Amino acid sequence: MNQEIFDHIYCNLSDNDKNIIQLRLSGKKYQEIAQSMSFDQSSVGRKLKSIAKKFKYSSESNLEWNEYLVQIFTQYKPTFVIHELQEDYGFHPVIMPGRPEKIDSPFYIERHRIKRCTIESECYEAIEQPGSLVRIKAPSRMGKTSLMKRIQDKANKNNYFPVYLRFDTLIEPDNINNVNNFLKAFNKNIKSQLPDVSYGLSWDDNNAKISCTQAFKELLIYLKKNVVLLLDEVNEIFNYPEISKNFFAMLRSWYEESNNSEIWENLRMVIAYSTEYH
């Protein structure tokens, strides 16, 4: 049984069947249903069992037919079933997640890549390495942002400075018309999440990558702590070749600088993007 099959069966029920099942799931007793529908009370149970069979109920099921009806309607049409019936039979509607899951969400399942080791634990270990870079790529709605939030939480617990930035928030007309404006917006968003820093550096519109790099270096010097830069939905800039080329070239230079400079070792980057765009 799935939602499509359930909906098809329900739509093909007679009006009488629909009325009976709705009355029963709203908590009405057999006598009340019989009076409302002008039926003999003894026939109500037979009619409900017949409806259950239309929804693929089998006598081989572990449930009684009345339990089965409550279960499938709780799952596929929960607004029909009063809370008391759900409680009586121990059934509760399952609300599937449609957005990033909270840290303590029971819906979040850690991913095992090798025995006794999860992708989450690999990411947690990676951000503890100086100058590290983690790439997270997967199709849309596969939990990338939920994973990013857990890495952010781990960074907080490690007493690092996590900076989380969604790139769909940067895709605005004023930001994507040239590289300089985009990097200015990127730099501004980062600064807004960190302690107030007084910049003595003036921005050179003709050398945006250099200005952005110098500004971030000053941040690292000022903070004197590890910074975890979490960049989510970076696929949003893939449609802007000039911006993406310059932006990723800048990030690559930051990553490579960690081999030559202790201050850049304090930067750890986590980049997430959807494979549909790659």
mmCIF file of N, CA and C in Angstrom, residues 17-92:
data_model
loop_
_atom_site.group_PDB
_atom_site.id
_atom_site.type_symbol
_atom_site.label_atom_id
_atom_site.label_comp_id
_atom_site.label_asym_id
_atom_site.label_seq_id
_atom_site.Cartn_x
_atom_site.Cartn_y
_atom_site.Cartn_z
ATOM 1 N N ASP A 17 -20.086 4.139 1.622
ATOM 2 C CA ASP A 17 -18.866 3.613 2.246
ATOM 3 C C ASP A 17 -18.035 4.749 2.847
ATOM 4 N N LYS A 18 -17.930 5.845 2.110
ATOM 5 C CA LYS A 18 -17.156 6.986 2.608
ATOM 6 C C LYS A 18 -17.784 7.557 3.883
ATOM 7 N N ASN A 19 -19.094 7.648 3.887
ATOM 8 C CA ASN A 19 -19.779 8.180 5.069
ATOM 9 C C ASN A 19 -19.596 7.266 6.275
ATOM 10 N N ILE A 20 -19.693 5.963 6.040
ATOM 11 C CA ILE A 20 -19.560 5.002 7.143
ATOM 12 C C ILE A 20 -18.157 5.077 7.748
ATOM 13 N N ILE A 21 -17.154 5.048 6.894
ATOM 14 C CA ILE A 21 -15.785 5.038 7.413
ATOM 15 C C ILE A 21 -15.456 6.353 8.112
ATOM 16 N N GLN A 22 -15.963 7.463 7.581
ATOM 17 C CA GLN A 22 -15.703 8.750 8.228
ATOM 18 C C GLN A 22 -16.385 8.834 9.591
ATOM 19 N N LEU A 23 -17.593 8.316 9.671
ATOM 20 C CA LEU A 23 -18.294 8.313 10.957
ATOM 21 C C LEU A 23 -17.557 7.450 11.975
ATOM 22 N N ARG A 24 -17.109 6.277 11.524
ATOM 23 C CA ARG A 24 -16.416 5.375 12.446
ATOM 24 C C ARG A 24 -15.096 5.976 12.918
ATOM 25 N N LEU A 25 -14.333 6.550 11.998
ATOM 26 C CA LEU A 25 -13.025 7.102 12.363
ATOM 27 C C LEU A 25 -13.145 8.406 13.150
ATOM 28 N N SER A 26 -14.334 8.990 13.126
ATOM 29 C CA SER A 26 -14.553 10.188 13.947
ATOM 30 C C SER A 26 -14.989 9.821 15.362
ATOM 31 N N GLY A 27 -15.077 8.500 15.623
ATOM 32 C CA GLY A 27 -15.363 8.042 16.977
ATOM 33 C C GLY A 27 -16.796 7.618 17.226
ATOM 34 N N LYS A 28 -17.621 7.586 16.185
ATOM 35 C CA LYS A 28 -19.020 7.205 16.368
ATOM 36 C C LYS A 28 -19.149 5.707 16.663
ATOM 37 N N LYS A 29 -20.098 5.374 17.540
ATOM 38 C CA LYS A 29 -20.382 3.981 17.861
ATOM 39 C C LYS A 29 -21.239 3.371 16.751
ATOM 40 N N TYR A 30 -21.299 2.030 16.739
ATOM 41 C CA TYR A 30 -22.079 1.347 15.709
ATOM 42 C C TYR A 30 -23.537 1.814 15.718
ATOM 43 N N GLN A 31 -24.100 1.976 16.915
ATOM 44 C CA GLN A 31 -25.497 2.401 17.018
ATOM 45 C C GLN A 31 -25.690 3.783 16.407
ATOM 46 N N GLU A 32 -24.742 4.680 16.657
ATOM 47 C CA GLU A 32 -24.840 6.041 16.112
ATOM 48 C C GLU A 32 -24.695 6.026 14.597
ATOM 49 N N ILE A 33 -23.791 5.167 14.091
ATOM 50 C CA ILE A 33 -23.614 5.062 12.638
ATOM 51 C C ILE A 33 -24.887 4.524 11.997
ATOM 52 N N ALA A 34 -25.465 3.498 12.616
ATOM 53 C CA ALA A 34 -26.689 2.892 12.077
ATOM 54 C C ALA A 34 -27.821 3.910 12.023
ATOM 55 N N GLN A 35 -27.971 4.692 13.081
ATOM 56 C CA GLN A 35 -29.028 5.706 13.112
ATOM 57 C C GLN A 35 -28.783 6.778 12.059
ATOM 58 N N SER A 36 -27.532 7.183 11.920
ATOM 59 C CA SER A 36 -27.202 8.237 10.964
ATOM 60 C C SER A 36 -27.396 7.786 9.520
ATOM 61 N N MET A 37 -27.094 6.505 9.266
ATOM 62 C CA MET A 37 -27.148 5.988 7.894
ATOM 63 C C MET A 37 -28.432 5.203 7.607
ATOM 64 N N SER A 38 -29.294 5.099 8.616
ATOM 65 C CA SER A 38 -30.544 4.327 8.471
ATOM 66 C C SER A 38 -30.258 2.870 8.136
ATOM 67 N N PHE A 39 -29.261 2.308 8.828
ATOM 68 C CA PHE A 39 -28.913 0.899 8.670
ATOM 69 C C PHE A 39 -29.349 0.135 9.905
ATOM 70 N N ASP A 40 -29.405 -1.174 9.743
ATOM 71 C CA ASP A 40 -29.539 -2.057 10.893
ATOM 72 C C ASP A 40 -28.183 -2.077 11.599
ATOM 73 N N GLN A 41 -28.171 -1.913 12.902
ATOM 74 C CA GLN A 41 -26.913 -1.853 13.648
ATOM 75 C C GLN A 41 -26.044 -3.084 13.406
ATOM 76 N N SER A 42 -26.665 -4.239 13.222
ATOM 77 C CA SER A 42 -25.904 -5.480 13.037
ATOM 78 C C SER A 42 -25.133 -5.504 11.718
ATOM 79 N N SER A 43 -25.510 -4.635 10.782
ATOM 80 C CA SER A 43 -24.845 -4.640 9.474
ATOM 81 C C SER A 43 -23.650 -3.691 9.410
ATOM 82 N N VAL A 44 -23.500 -2.831 10.420
ATOM 83 C CA VAL A 44 -22.422 -1.832 10.379
ATOM 84 C C VAL A 44 -21.052 -2.505 10.372
ATOM 85 N N GLY A 45 -20.871 -3.486 11.248
ATOM 86 C CA GLY A 45 -19.586 -4.182 11.313
ATOM 87 C C GLY A 45 -19.247 -4.862 10.001
ATOM 88 N N ARG A 46 -20.259 -5.513 9.375
ATOM 89 C CA ARG A 46 -20.022 -6.197 8.099
ATOM 90 C C ARG A 46 -19.613 -5.208 7.019
ATOM 91 N N LYS A 47 -20.268 -4.054 7.001
ATOM 92 C CA LYS A 47 -19.947 -3.047 5.988
ATOM 93 C C LYS A 47 -18.527 -2.500 6.188
ATOM 94 N N LEU A 48 -18.145 -2.270 7.443
ATOM 95 C CA LEU A 48 -16.798 -1.766 7.716
ATOM 96 C C LEU A 48 -15.734 -2.801 7.341
ATOM 97 N N LYS A 49 -16.023 -4.071 7.615
ATOM 98 C CA LYS A 49 -15.071 -5.127 7.248
ATOM 99 C C LYS A 49 -14.940 -5.220 5.735
ATOM 100 N N SER A 50 -16.054 -5.031 5.038
ATOM 101 C CA SER A 50 -16.032 -5.047 3.576
ATOM 102 C C SER A 50 -15.169 -3.899 3.037
ATOM 103 N N ILE A 51 -15.265 -2.741 3.696
ATOM 104 C CA ILE A 51 -14.438 -1.597 3.292
ATOM 105 C C ILE A 51 -12.961 -1.910 3.531
ATOM 106 N N ALA A 52 -12.669 -2.547 4.662
ATOM 107 C CA ALA A 52 -11.278 -2.907 4.967
ATOM 108 C C ALA A 52 -10.703 -3.813 3.879
ATOM 109 N N LYS A 53 -11.515 -4.745 3.382
ATOM 110 C CA LYS A 53 -11.050 -5.655 2.330
ATOM 111 C C LYS A 53 -10.770 -4.900 1.037
ATOM 112 N N LYS A 54 -11.550 -3.853 0.780
ATOM 113 C CA LYS A 54 -11.287 -3.038 -0.411
ATOM 114 C C LYS A 54 -9.926 -2.349 -0.313
ATOM 115 N N PHE A 55 -9.488 -2.119 0.919
ATOM 116 C CA PHE A 55 -8.165 -1.526 1.146
ATOM 117 C C PHE A 55 -7.097 -2.606 1.364
ATOM 118 N N LYS A 56 -7.344 -3.782 0.779
ATOM 119 C CA LYS A 56 -6.367 -4.881 0.756
ATOM 120 C C LYS A 56 -6.183 -5.561 2.106
ATOM 121 N N TYR A 57 -7.190 -5.471 2.968
ATOM 122 C CA TYR A 57 -7.080 -6.200 4.238
ATOM 123 C C TYR A 57 -7.169 -7.693 3.979
ATOM 124 N N SER A 58 -6.324 -8.453 4.663
ATOM 125 C CA SER A 58 -6.328 -9.907 4.547
ATOM 126 C C SER A 58 -6.467 -10.526 5.928
ATOM 127 N N SER A 59 -7.163 -11.640 5.982
ATOM 128 C CA SER A 59 -7.329 -12.334 7.264
ATOM 129 C C SER A 59 -5.994 -12.836 7.798
ATOM 130 N N GLU A 60 -4.975 -12.880 6.937
ATOM 131 C CA GLU A 60 -3.646 -13.311 7.363
ATOM 132 C C GLU A 60 -2.872 -12.182 8.043
ATOM 133 N N SER A 61 -3.454 -11.007 8.038
ATOM 134 C CA SER A 61 -2.802 -9.862 8.669
ATOM 135 C C SER A 61 -2.687 -10.068 10.176
ATOM 136 N N ASN A 62 -1.675 -9.458 10.755
ATOM 137 C CA ASN A 62 -1.506 -9.520 12.212
ATOM 138 C C ASN A 62 -2.517 -8.646 12.943
ATOM 139 N N LEU A 63 -3.234 -7.814 12.190
ATOM 140 C CA LEU A 63 -4.197 -6.894 12.780
ATOM 141 C C LEU A 63 -5.620 -7.356 12.520
ATOM 142 N N GLU A 64 -6.512 -6.999 13.428
ATOM 143 C CA GLU A 64 -7.935 -7.161 13.165
ATOM 144 C C GLU A 64 -8.335 -6.119 12.128
ATOM 145 N N TRP A 65 -9.433 -6.372 11.418
ATOM 146 C CA TRP A 65 -9.810 -5.467 10.334
ATOM 147 C C TRP A 65 -10.071 -4.044 10.821
ATOM 148 N N ASN A 66 -10.648 -3.901 12.038
ATOM 149 C CA ASN A 66 -10.919 -2.553 12.542
ATOM 150 C C ASN A 66 -9.619 -1.821 12.890
ATOM 151 N N GLU A 67 -8.627 -2.566 13.405
ATOM 152 C CA GLU A 67 -7.313 -1.971 13.661
ATOM 153 C C GLU A 67 -6.653 -1.561 12.346
ATOM 154 N N TYR A 68 -6.824 -2.418 11.353
ATOM 155 C CA TYR A 68 -6.216 -2.169 10.043
ATOM 156 C C TYR A 68 -6.742 -0.867 9.442
ATOM 157 N N LEU A 69 -8.046 -0.655 9.546
ATOM 158 C CA LEU A 69 -8.629 0.578 9.015
ATOM 159 C C LEU A 69 -8.055 1.810 9.715
ATOM 160 N N VAL A 70 -7.952 1.724 11.033
ATOM 161 C CA VAL A 70 -7.385 2.855 11.781
ATOM 162 C C VAL A 70 -5.934 3.087 11.366
ATOM 163 N N GLN A 71 -5.189 2.004 11.176
ATOM 164 C CA GLN A 71 -3.778 2.132 10.814
ATOM 165 C C GLN A 71 -3.590 2.807 9.460
ATOM 166 N N ILE A 72 -4.287 2.308 8.425
ATOM 167 C CA ILE A 72 -4.028 2.853 7.090
ATOM 168 C C ILE A 72 -4.569 4.272 6.945
ATOM 169 N N PHE A 73 -5.680 4.574 7.622
ATOM 170 C CA PHE A 73 -6.190 5.946 7.540
ATOM 171 C C PHE A 73 -5.322 6.896 8.367
ATOM 172 N N THR A 74 -4.753 6.405 9.451
ATOM 173 C CA THR A 74 -3.803 7.227 10.214
ATOM 174 C C THR A 74 -2.590 7.555 9.362
ATOM 175 N N GLN A 75 -2.180 6.596 8.537
ATOM 176 C CA GLN A 75 -0.993 6.791 7.712
ATOM 177 C C GLN A 75 -1.266 7.650 6.484
ATOM 178 N N TYR A 76 -2.411 7.419 5.823
ATOM 179 C CA TYR A 76 -2.639 8.059 4.530
ATOM 180 C C TYR A 76 -3.710 9.152 4.536
ATOM 181 N N LYS A 77 -4.543 9.190 5.564
ATOM 182 C CA LYS A 77 -5.553 10.246 5.660
ATOM 183 C C LYS A 77 -5.774 10.557 7.141
ATOM 184 N N PRO A 78 -4.732 11.039 7.809
ATOM 185 C CA PRO A 78 -4.763 11.175 9.275
ATOM 186 C C PRO A 78 -5.807 12.148 9.801
ATOM 187 N N THR A 79 -6.251 13.094 8.971
ATOM 188 C CA THR A 79 -7.243 14.062 9.453
ATOM 189 C C THR A 79 -8.594 13.409 9.717
ATOM 190 N N PHE A 80 -8.816 12.213 9.183
ATOM 191 C CA PHE A 80 -10.082 11.510 9.392
ATOM 192 C C PHE A 80 -10.141 10.825 10.756
ATOM 193 N N VAL A 81 -8.990 10.559 11.348
ATOM 194 C CA VAL A 81 -8.937 9.697 12.533
ATOM 195 C C VAL A 81 -8.768 10.545 13.791
ATOM 196 N N ILE A 82 -9.717 10.422 14.705
ATOM 197 C CA ILE A 82 -9.609 11.195 15.942
ATOM 198 C C ILE A 82 -8.438 10.675 16.780
ATOM 199 N N HIS A 83 -7.906 11.557 17.590
ATOM 200 C CA HIS A 83 -6.721 11.236 18.386
ATOM 201 C C HIS A 83 -6.971 10.051 19.317
ATOM 202 N N GLU A 84 -8.173 9.969 19.858
ATOM 203 C CA GLU A 84 -8.477 8.891 20.809
ATOM 204 C C GLU A 84 -8.351 7.512 20.154
ATOM 205 N N LEU A 85 -8.804 7.394 18.901
ATOM 206 C CA LEU A 85 -8.680 6.115 18.199
ATOM 207 C C LEU A 85 -7.215 5.780 17.931
ATOM 208 N N GLN A 86 -6.449 6.785 17.535
ATOM 209 C CA GLN A 86 -5.019 6.561 17.307
ATOM 210 C C GLN A 86 -4.348 6.077 18.588
ATOM 211 N N GLU A 87 -4.724 6.683 19.705
ATOM 212 C CA GLU A 87 -4.147 6.283 20.988
ATOM 213 C C GLU A 87 -4.593 4.875 21.375
ATOM 214 N N ASP A 88 -5.874 4.578 21.157
ATOM 215 C CA ASP A 88 -6.402 3.259 21.523
ATOM 216 C C ASP A 88 -5.660 2.136 20.811
ATOM 217 N N TYR A 89 -5.345 2.366 19.535
ATOM 218 C CA TYR A 89 -4.702 1.317 18.745
ATOM 219 C C TYR A 89 -3.188 1.496 18.633
ATOM 220 N N GLY A 90 -2.678 2.575 19.212
ATOM 221 C CA GLY A 90 -1.228 2.786 19.202
ATOM 222 C C GLY A 90 -0.673 3.210 17.867
ATOM 223 N N PHE A 91 -1.519 3.844 17.036
ATOM 224 C CA PHE A 91 -1.060 4.309 15.728
ATOM 225 C C PHE A 91 -0.949 5.831 15.741
ATOM 226 N N HIS A 92 0.113 6.335 15.117
ATOM 227 C CA HIS A 92 0.317 7.776 15.037
ATOM 228 C C HIS A 92 0.763 8.124 13.625
#
